[in-house]
Tab-separated table of N, CA, C and O in Angstrom:
chain	number	residue	atom	x	y	z
U	1	MET	N	-44.558	-53.100	9.070
U	1	MET	CA	-43.393	-52.844	9.889
U	1	MET	C	-42.830	-54.176	10.366
U	1	MET	O	-43.564	-55.028	10.830
U	2	ALA	N	-41.540	-54.345	10.266
U	2	ALA	CA	-40.886	-55.580	10.684
U	2	ALA	C	-40.791	-55.652	12.205
U	2	ALA	O	-40.628	-54.630	12.876
U	3	ALA	N	-40.878	-56.848	12.737
U	3	ALA	CA	-40.780	-57.057	14.181
U	3	ALA	C	-39.440	-56.553	14.690
U	3	ALA	O	-38.407	-56.697	14.053
U	4	GLY	N	-39.470	-55.929	15.854
U	4	GLY	CA	-38.265	-55.457	16.502
U	4	GLY	C	-37.869	-54.032	16.164
U	4	GLY	O	-36.982	-53.476	16.789
U	5	LEU	N	-38.527	-53.424	15.181
U	5	LEU	CA	-38.207	-52.043	14.830
U	5	LEU	C	-38.854	-51.078	15.817
U	5	LEU	O	-39.890	-51.362	16.407
U	6	LEU	N	-38.236	-49.936	15.971
U	6	LEU	CA	-38.758	-48.910	16.859
U	6	LEU	C	-40.051	-48.340	16.271
U	6	LEU	O	-40.079	-47.921	15.118
U	7	HIS	N	-41.109	-48.340	17.059
U	7	HIS	CA	-42.397	-47.807	16.620
U	7	HIS	C	-42.501	-46.315	16.933
U	7	HIS	O	-42.732	-45.504	16.050
U	8	HIS	N	-42.334	-45.958	18.227
U	8	HIS	CA	-42.318	-44.544	18.575
U	8	HIS	C	-41.615	-44.297	19.900
U	8	HIS	O	-41.433	-45.205	20.687
U	9	VAL	N	-41.217	-43.039	20.078
U	9	VAL	CA	-40.584	-42.581	21.312
U	9	VAL	C	-41.390	-41.388	21.794
U	9	VAL	O	-41.668	-40.474	21.030
U	10	GLU	N	-41.767	-41.408	23.066
U	10	GLU	CA	-42.505	-40.287	23.646
U	10	GLU	C	-41.616	-39.610	24.687
U	10	GLU	O	-41.075	-40.268	25.568
U	11	ILE	N	-41.471	-38.292	24.554
U	11	ILE	CA	-40.594	-37.527	25.435
U	11	ILE	C	-41.412	-36.454	26.140
U	11	ILE	O	-42.059	-35.632	25.493
U	12	ASN	N	-41.405	-36.476	27.468
U	12	ASN	CA	-42.069	-35.442	28.263
U	12	ASN	C	-41.136	-34.246	28.380
U	12	ASN	O	-39.963	-34.411	28.718
U	13	VAL	N	-41.660	-33.046	28.103
U	13	VAL	CA	-40.832	-31.839	28.118
U	13	VAL	C	-41.445	-30.782	29.044
U	13	VAL	O	-42.649	-30.764	29.266
U	14	SER	N	-40.592	-29.903	29.570
U	14	SER	CA	-41.068	-28.866	30.486
U	14	SER	C	-41.656	-27.662	29.756
U	14	SER	O	-42.449	-26.922	30.327
U	15	ASP	N	-41.267	-27.455	28.497
U	15	ASP	CA	-41.781	-26.325	27.706
U	15	ASP	C	-41.980	-26.809	26.269
U	15	ASP	O	-41.036	-26.855	25.484
U	16	LEU	N	-43.206	-27.154	25.943
U	16	LEU	CA	-43.512	-27.740	24.638
U	16	LEU	C	-43.133	-26.812	23.486
U	16	LEU	O	-42.489	-27.249	22.530
U	17	ASN	N	-43.506	-25.543	23.568
U	17	ASN	CA	-43.215	-24.620	22.465
U	17	ASN	C	-41.717	-24.470	22.237
U	17	ASN	O	-41.257	-24.441	21.093
U	18	ARG	N	-40.965	-24.387	23.304
U	18	ARG	CA	-39.510	-24.274	23.174
U	18	ARG	C	-38.910	-25.551	22.583
U	18	ARG	O	-38.009	-25.502	21.745
U	19	SER	N	-39.422	-26.690	22.993
U	19	SER	CA	-38.939	-27.971	22.472
U	19	SER	C	-39.264	-28.127	20.989
U	19	SER	O	-38.437	-28.605	20.216
U	20	ILE	N	-40.467	-27.711	20.594
U	20	ILE	CA	-40.854	-27.775	19.179
U	20	ILE	C	-39.935	-26.882	18.342
U	20	ILE	O	-39.459	-27.283	17.281
U	21	ALA	N	-39.679	-25.669	18.841
U	21	ALA	CA	-38.799	-24.749	18.111
U	21	ALA	C	-37.382	-25.299	18.010
U	21	ALA	O	-36.724	-25.163	16.982
U	22	PHE	N	-36.913	-25.937	19.076
U	22	PHE	CA	-35.558	-26.461	19.099
U	22	PHE	C	-35.402	-27.698	18.225
U	22	PHE	O	-34.438	-27.824	17.468
U	23	TRP	N	-36.335	-28.649	18.323
U	23	TRP	CA	-36.196	-29.935	17.625
U	23	TRP	C	-36.872	-30.001	16.270
U	23	TRP	O	-36.462	-30.784	15.409
U	24	GLY	N	-37.940	-29.239	16.054
U	24	GLY	CA	-38.740	-29.358	14.838
U	24	GLY	C	-37.941	-29.212	13.559
U	24	GLY	O	-38.005	-30.062	12.665
U	25	TRP	N	-37.199	-28.143	13.425
U	25	TRP	CA	-36.430	-27.902	12.195
U	25	TRP	C	-35.410	-29.015	11.967
U	25	TRP	O	-35.199	-29.444	10.835
U	26	PHE	N	-34.778	-29.483	13.050
U	26	PHE	CA	-33.752	-30.519	12.933
U	26	PHE	C	-34.360	-31.840	12.461
U	26	PHE	O	-33.825	-32.500	11.561
U	27	LEU	N	-35.483	-32.216	13.048
U	27	LEU	CA	-36.148	-33.459	12.632
U	27	LEU	C	-36.556	-33.383	11.163
U	27	LEU	O	-36.410	-34.361	10.418
U	28	GLU	N	-37.043	-32.229	10.735
U	28	GLU	CA	-37.440	-32.071	9.337
U	28	GLU	C	-36.226	-32.123	8.411
U	28	GLU	O	-36.314	-32.660	7.302
U	29	GLU	N	-35.090	-31.616	8.850
U	29	GLU	CA	-33.852	-31.737	8.074
U	29	GLU	C	-33.446	-33.203	7.924
U	29	GLU	O	-32.839	-33.595	6.929
U	30	LEU	N	-33.755	-34.010	8.921
U	30	LEU	CA	-33.436	-35.440	8.885
U	30	LEU	C	-34.445	-36.247	8.062
U	30	LEU	O	-34.280	-37.445	7.891
U	31	GLY	N	-35.504	-35.577	7.587
U	31	GLY	CA	-36.490	-36.259	6.759
U	31	GLY	C	-37.798	-36.574	7.445
U	31	GLY	O	-38.710	-37.130	6.839
U	32	TYR	N	-37.923	-36.230	8.731
U	32	TYR	CA	-39.193	-36.420	9.436
U	32	TYR	C	-40.192	-35.380	8.948
U	32	TYR	O	-39.818	-34.267	8.574
U	33	THR	N	-41.460	-35.730	8.961
U	33	THR	CA	-42.512	-34.778	8.609
U	33	THR	C	-43.458	-34.638	9.794
U	33	THR	O	-43.662	-35.599	10.544
U	34	PRO	N	-44.042	-33.443	9.987
U	34	PRO	CA	-45.025	-33.294	11.063
U	34	PRO	C	-46.116	-34.350	10.892
U	34	PRO	O	-46.580	-34.611	9.781
U	35	PHE	N	-46.513	-34.973	11.997
U	35	PHE	CA	-47.442	-36.100	11.936
U	35	PHE	C	-48.739	-35.791	12.672
U	35	PHE	O	-49.802	-35.794	12.081
U	36	GLN	N	-48.666	-35.507	13.952
U	36	GLN	CA	-49.850	-35.211	14.752
U	36	GLN	C	-49.566	-33.982	15.598
U	36	GLN	O	-48.423	-33.733	15.982
U	37	GLU	N	-50.619	-33.221	15.890
U	37	GLU	CA	-50.464	-32.066	16.775
U	37	GLU	C	-51.758	-31.887	17.567
U	37	GLU	O	-52.850	-32.005	17.025
U	38	TRP	N	-51.619	-31.654	18.847
U	38	TRP	CA	-52.748	-31.401	19.725
U	38	TRP	C	-52.300	-30.397	20.772
U	38	TRP	O	-51.145	-29.972	20.771
U	39	GLU	N	-53.180	-29.995	21.642
U	39	GLU	CA	-52.887	-28.930	22.605
U	39	GLU	C	-51.617	-29.191	23.414
U	39	GLU	O	-50.843	-28.276	23.659
U	40	ASN	N	-51.394	-30.410	23.825
U	40	ASN	CA	-50.269	-30.719	24.710
U	40	ASN	C	-49.196	-31.578	24.071
U	40	ASN	O	-48.417	-32.231	24.774
U	41	GLY	N	-49.138	-31.626	22.733
U	41	GLY	CA	-48.111	-32.438	22.115
U	41	GLY	C	-47.999	-32.260	20.618
U	41	GLY	O	-48.854	-31.654	19.980
U	42	LYS	N	-46.912	-32.786	20.097
U	42	LYS	CA	-46.674	-32.765	18.654
U	42	LYS	C	-45.758	-33.927	18.321
U	42	LYS	O	-44.889	-34.300	19.104
U	43	SER	N	-45.960	-34.489	17.121
U	43	SER	CA	-45.106	-35.601	16.706
U	43	SER	C	-44.622	-35.404	15.277
U	43	SER	O	-45.212	-34.662	14.493
U	44	TRP	N	-43.522	-36.069	14.968
U	44	TRP	CA	-42.929	-36.107	13.630
U	44	TRP	C	-42.730	-37.552	13.260
U	44	TRP	O	-42.398	-38.383	14.110
U	45	LYS	N	-42.921	-37.870	11.971
U	45	LYS	CA	-42.854	-39.253	11.517
U	45	LYS	C	-41.842	-39.413	10.382
U	45	LYS	O	-41.717	-38.545	9.515
U	46	LEU	N	-41.147	-40.545	10.410
U	46	LEU	CA	-40.244	-40.939	9.337
U	46	LEU	C	-40.490	-42.416	9.091
U	46	LEU	O	-40.238	-43.241	9.974
U	47	ALA	N	-41.029	-42.747	7.925
U	47	ALA	CA	-41.428	-44.131	7.600
U	47	ALA	C	-42.414	-44.612	8.670
U	47	ALA	O	-43.424	-43.962	8.883
U	48	ASP	N	-42.114	-45.713	9.353
U	48	ASP	CA	-43.040	-46.260	10.351
U	48	ASP	C	-42.738	-45.812	11.774
U	48	ASP	O	-43.390	-46.252	12.719
U	49	THR	N	-41.745	-44.955	11.944
U	49	THR	CA	-41.331	-44.524	13.275
U	49	THR	C	-41.727	-43.073	13.500
U	49	THR	O	-41.613	-42.249	12.600
U	50	TYR	N	-42.188	-42.776	14.719
U	50	TYR	CA	-42.467	-41.376	15.016
U	50	TYR	C	-41.971	-40.979	16.397
U	50	TYR	O	-41.822	-41.817	17.285
U	51	LEU	N	-41.645	-39.697	16.535
U	51	LEU	CA	-41.184	-39.098	17.785
U	51	LEU	C	-42.268	-38.170	18.293
U	51	LEU	O	-42.826	-37.387	17.524
U	52	VAL	N	-42.556	-38.252	19.587
U	52	VAL	CA	-43.627	-37.462	20.189
U	52	VAL	C	-43.060	-36.616	21.325
U	52	VAL	O	-42.347	-37.133	22.184
U	53	PHE	N	-43.376	-35.328	21.325
U	53	PHE	CA	-43.028	-34.437	22.427
U	53	PHE	C	-44.329	-34.067	23.123
U	53	PHE	O	-45.269	-33.610	22.474
U	54	VAL	N	-44.386	-34.277	24.440
U	54	VAL	CA	-45.601	-34.033	25.212
U	54	VAL	C	-45.285	-33.072	26.358
U	54	VAL	O	-44.281	-33.249	27.072
U	55	GLN	N	-46.129	-32.061	26.531
U	55	GLN	CA	-45.968	-31.114	27.636
U	55	GLN	C	-46.213	-31.830	28.956
U	55	GLN	O	-47.245	-32.465	29.153
U	56	THR	N	-45.257	-31.727	29.871
U	56	THR	CA	-45.429	-32.281	31.211
U	56	THR	C	-46.515	-31.490	31.922
U	56	THR	O	-46.589	-30.265	31.803
U	57	GLU	N	-47.366	-32.180	32.674
U	57	GLU	CA	-48.431	-31.504	33.408
U	57	GLU	C	-47.842	-30.504	34.395
U	57	GLU	O	-46.780	-30.728	34.983
U	58	GLU	N	-48.540	-29.397	34.579
U	58	GLU	CA	-48.100	-28.314	35.467
U	58	GLU	C	-47.724	-28.833	36.853
U	58	GLU	O	-46.717	-28.431	37.427
U	59	ARG	N	-48.505	-29.758	37.395
U	59	ARG	CA	-48.242	-30.246	38.753
U	59	ARG	C	-46.943	-31.030	38.865
U	59	ARG	O	-46.449	-31.251	39.962
U	60	PHE	N	-46.372	-31.456	37.740
U	60	PHE	CA	-45.122	-32.211	37.767
U	60	PHE	C	-43.909	-31.382	37.342
U	60	PHE	O	-42.813	-31.915	37.187
U	61	LEU	N	-44.084	-30.075	37.155
U	61	LEU	CA	-42.968	-29.229	36.740
U	61	LEU	C	-42.051	-28.868	37.906
U	61	LEU	O	-40.959	-28.372	37.698
U	62	ASP	N	-42.482	-29.121	39.141
U	62	ASP	CA	-41.654	-28.884	40.315
U	62	ASP	C	-40.363	-29.695	40.207
U	62	ASP	O	-40.341	-30.783	39.651
U	63	VAL	N	-39.296	-29.158	40.744
U	63	VAL	CA	-37.986	-29.808	40.669
U	63	VAL	C	-38.028	-31.244	41.186
U	63	VAL	O	-37.355	-32.122	40.646
U	64	SER	N	-38.831	-31.515	42.200
U	64	SER	CA	-38.867	-32.865	42.763
U	64	SER	C	-39.417	-33.891	41.770
U	64	SER	O	-39.217	-35.086	41.938
U	65	TYR	N	-40.103	-33.431	40.729
U	65	TYR	CA	-40.640	-34.323	39.705
U	65	TYR	C	-39.844	-34.267	38.408
U	65	TYR	O	-40.260	-34.797	37.396
U	66	SER	N	-38.704	-33.619	38.416
U	66	SER	CA	-37.976	-33.376	37.173
U	66	SER	C	-37.591	-34.663	36.447
U	66	SER	O	-37.347	-34.646	35.252
U	67	ILE	N	-37.547	-35.772	37.140
U	67	ILE	CA	-37.232	-37.049	36.478
U	67	ILE	C	-38.252	-37.345	35.383
U	67	ILE	O	-37.926	-37.935	34.355
U	68	LEU	N	-39.490	-36.909	35.557
U	68	LEU	CA	-40.523	-37.151	34.549
U	68	LEU	C	-40.189	-36.483	33.228
U	68	LEU	O	-40.541	-36.966	32.172
U	69	MET	N	-39.509	-35.344	33.283
U	69	MET	CA	-39.185	-34.622	32.069
U	69	MET	C	-38.010	-35.259	31.334
U	69	MET	O	-37.752	-34.925	30.201
U	70	ARG	N	-37.310	-36.158	31.986
U	70	ARG	CA	-36.212	-36.858	31.326
U	70	ARG	C	-36.618	-38.279	30.945
U	70	ARG	O	-35.902	-38.955	30.235
U	71	MET	N	-37.762	-38.708	31.452
U	71	MET	CA	-38.199	-40.062	31.213
U	71	MET	C	-38.833	-40.191	29.827
U	71	MET	O	-39.610	-39.359	29.417
U	72	VAL	N	-38.481	-41.221	29.132
U	72	VAL	CA	-39.094	-41.518	27.844
U	72	VAL	C	-39.489	-42.982	27.849
U	72	VAL	O	-39.025	-43.766	28.657
U	73	TYR	N	-40.363	-43.326	26.966
U	73	TYR	CA	-40.613	-44.741	26.797
U	73	TYR	C	-40.522	-45.068	25.323
U	73	TYR	O	-40.809	-44.253	24.465
U	74	LEU	N	-40.074	-46.263	25.050
U	74	LEU	CA	-39.906	-46.731	23.682
U	74	LEU	C	-40.945	-47.800	23.424
U	74	LEU	O	-41.205	-48.644	24.263
U	75	THR	N	-41.526	-47.768	22.255
U	75	THR	CA	-42.478	-48.792	21.874
U	75	THR	C	-41.937	-49.504	20.643
U	75	THR	O	-41.643	-48.876	19.634
U	76	LEU	N	-41.791	-50.803	20.755
U	76	LEU	CA	-41.312	-51.613	19.651
U	76	LEU	C	-42.469	-52.356	19.018
U	76	LEU	O	-43.395	-52.789	19.707
U	77	PHE	N	-42.415	-52.505	17.719
U	77	PHE	CA	-43.390	-53.335	17.027
U	77	PHE	C	-42.889	-54.768	17.124
U	77	PHE	O	-41.825	-55.098	16.638
U	78	LEU	N	-43.660	-55.625	17.793
U	78	LEU	CA	-43.213	-56.985	18.033
U	78	LEU	C	-43.696	-57.981	16.986
U	78	LEU	O	-43.219	-59.106	16.937
U	79	GLY	N	-44.633	-57.577	16.182
U	79	GLY	CA	-45.119	-58.479	15.145
U	79	GLY	C	-45.881	-59.669	15.690
U	79	GLY	O	-45.878	-60.749	15.105
U	80	ILE	N	-46.514	-59.508	16.812
U	80	ILE	CA	-47.265	-60.599	17.441
U	80	ILE	C	-48.747	-60.419	17.129
U	80	ILE	O	-49.300	-59.342	17.326
U	81	ILE	N	-49.374	-61.456	16.667
U	81	ILE	CA	-50.804	-61.416	16.389
U	81	ILE	C	-51.491	-62.249	17.461
U	81	ILE	O	-51.166	-63.420	17.654
U	82	ILE	N	-52.442	-61.638	18.153
U	82	ILE	CA	-53.196	-62.347	19.192
U	82	ILE	C	-54.598	-62.572	18.678
U	82	ILE	O	-55.290	-61.650	18.263
U	83	TYR	N	-54.998	-63.819	18.679
U	83	TYR	CA	-56.334	-64.181	18.186
U	83	TYR	C	-57.314	-64.285	19.314
U	83	TYR	O	-57.045	-64.660	20.382
């Protein structure tokens, strides 16, 4: 993977099953393939980049924590080797 390319995006969602149903078919139409799946998440991969949907913990589903469900983080491949 070349430095500076997007490695992965993780998205916290309030309803994992609904999010998978909504996004899964679309990502596969774009050429992504299912990559990883576990109890609280699922990911799709295209080349070296993958998208991850993760179920927000029950204690954070309250409206006062709703920012967590919109928060994502991006991971870039920096191409740095540390010896």
